[in-house]
Amino acid sequence: MKHLLSTQDLSLDEAILVLDTAAQMAATQSREIKKLPTLRGRTVVNLFFEDSTRTRISFETAAKRLSADVINFSAKGSSVSKGESLKDTALTLHAMGADAVVVRHWASGAPHQLAHSGWLGSGDSPVAVLNAGDGTHQHPTQALLDAFTIRRHLVGRAGGATGDGVGRDLKGLRVAIVGDVLHSRVARSNVQLLRTLGADVTLVAPPTLLPVGVETWPCATSYDLDETLAHWAPDAVMMLRVQRERMSGGAGAFFPSPLEYSRRYGLDHRRLAMLPGHTVVMHPGPMNRGLEISAEAADSTRSVIVEQVANGVAVRMAALYLLLAGGSPAEGSAI
Amino acid sequence: MSSGLPSVTTVLGAEDVQRALTRIAHEVVERSRGAADVVLLGVPTRGVPLAHRLAERLASIDPAFDPTAALGELDVTMYRDDLRRNPTRAVGVTRLPAVGIDDKIVVLVDDVLFSGRTIRAALDAISDLGRPRAVRLAALVDRGHRELPIRPDFVGKNLPTSTSERVLVRLAEIDGEPDAVLISGRDPKGDAR
């Protein structure tokens, strides 16, 4: 595999290789000197058509910790806002000698287009494309860091094994993903990856926020959060961000009011108490405290939300390493 | 040999390997004036079990040496200078001993010393991890053909080879067969160039 575009492309072995590599990368991040010389002389371009400070900083940190040169390219205030096409932007980046392009785009499929169009070169000088979120489609590194966090907390502990669950999949673990599944690339990426890793997933959302065709996804669905928490006893609860402004009131609203959403689908004090003792609370951030998650849940000892951010750097280091370090990615067996 | 086909020659048997390690252990103690400050770092893959065995011997020679506290492994994958020439390598485990390596005498342990590039990477890795008093190198086999100005301090066996030959180290812990050092692809005439 030359690119990281979707969690659907990852086989079980590839997914575990990424997670294991991330575990080694994470180990280097507790050292005094965090920087490794691994990608010295390589250039990584962060191509962001959509604002996302935390994802960009995470990728930038990961690339810099591996000694790659980083160029940040934001569409705002660049020639893209003057009407330049994705193709011309790509040709420019290729001419400048980029080795990898991390792309965030509002259009689903834009990273795929970049990777397979030939605009970024092909054959002898392939440029790796990493999807950092495209439309409502995929956000593979987010799903990988979620899986990594779940494995660290739940696999090593439950099995009595040591080493943060290195080498293990997530077989038998139950994950509830709660909230705006309809617009969520995080949910899509997670369902596929968690399924590949052997976990069971239940999506919990109001009917209006479940996409058409969700019944074909490899997961269960529910409209009732209390029922899911009480009877299914998930090992991890992943809350999704609700975009307040487009969710309620006026035409095109998905639920009557934020208060009603919060009552039925928010993770609050009462629901927190319903969870089994080992269950972890996750959120991809940024959070709407008081809407999908209460401050108490966000700050509780079960919350691994801040750790997810740290793990994001390790997972992105692993992805960059696996895509860029090998000399001939076309022949390499790994990712 | 008479067939003219590349053959496999056993250079060291299980007992030779044991004796070589015992001698290296004594040399380490002698050179460091006791093993109290010594830390052993095995370079994966086969350097790790070799470091374990050396640690046992050091403990039997010098009771001040704690084999569990002064033993680690050092993966050098991310420090290699040939990453771009080969398919992607899996990153291995680096585990430092609890005492750390600052002001210690670090003995790197590897099975075969060849170009010296692995040890160059290991030296870089060590300098990111701390500042040892000294770094020494123990290799079970030195087969020559150095590409860098690096030399071992403790050698099990100097083995003159030609570049076309391959040196294979077999260890019971990893390969599940008796310890041995083998050379394959040796010239039918039997002389190394």
Tab-separated table of C-alpha atoms in Angstrom, chain A residues 17 21 24-25 28 31 33 35-38 40-42 66 99 321-322 324-328 332-334, chain B residues 74-75 77-80 82-94 96 102 124-125 127-129:
chain	number	residue	atom	x	y	z
A	17	LEU	CA	1.405	-3.387	12.036
A	21	THR	CA	4.641	0.629	15.080
A	24	GLN	CA	7.166	1.852	19.453
A	25	MET	CA	6.807	5.473	18.345
A	28	THR	CA	10.196	7.182	21.952
A	31	ARG	CA	12.346	10.148	26.151
A	33	ILE	CA	15.145	13.622	23.153
A	35	LYS	CA	13.300	13.470	17.784
A	36	LEU	CA	14.382	10.613	15.537
A	37	PRO	CA	16.485	10.987	12.376
A	38	THR	CA	14.351	8.510	10.444
A	40	ARG	CA	15.696	13.208	7.441
A	41	GLY	CA	15.621	14.888	4.035
A	42	ARG	CA	12.014	13.953	3.305
A	66	LEU	CA	10.796	12.037	12.537
A	99	ASP	CA	7.476	13.084	-0.629
A	321	TYR	CA	7.195	5.952	8.833
A	322	LEU	CA	5.463	3.033	7.129
A	324	LEU	CA	7.868	6.957	3.657
A	325	ALA	CA	10.756	5.040	5.185
A	326	GLY	CA	10.884	2.169	2.709
A	327	GLY	CA	12.778	2.843	-0.473
A	328	SER	CA	10.395	1.131	-2.831
A	332	GLY	CA	7.278	-3.329	0.038
A	333	SER	CA	4.864	-5.748	1.584
A	334	ALA	CA	3.986	-3.498	4.455
B	74	LEU	CA	18.247	-1.452	21.552
B	75	ASP	CA	16.361	-1.383	18.266
B	77	THR	CA	15.725	0.599	12.834
B	78	MET	CA	14.789	4.259	13.026
B	79	TYR	CA	18.445	5.292	12.986
B	80	ARG	CA	19.541	3.283	9.939
B	82	ASP	CA	19.686	2.529	4.427
B	83	LEU	CA	15.950	2.852	5.084
B	84	ARG	CA	15.315	4.272	1.643
B	85	ARG	CA	17.142	1.455	-0.104
B	86	ASN	CA	15.108	-1.394	1.321
B	87	PRO	CA	11.445	-2.250	1.790
B	88	THR	CA	9.946	-0.874	4.984
B	89	ARG	CA	11.278	-2.558	8.089
B	90	ALA	CA	9.122	-3.223	11.111
B	91	VAL	CA	10.217	-1.145	14.091
B	92	GLY	CA	11.339	-3.255	17.031
B	93	VAL	CA	11.368	-2.808	20.769
B	94	THR	CA	13.819	-0.607	22.624
B	96	LEU	CA	16.425	0.306	28.562
B	102	ASP	CA	23.997	7.648	32.096
B	124	ASP	CA	23.351	7.453	17.298
B	125	ALA	CA	20.482	5.860	19.178
B	127	SER	CA	23.425	9.368	22.165
B	128	ASP	CA	19.692	10.193	22.051
B	129	LEU	CA	19.033	8.085	25.118
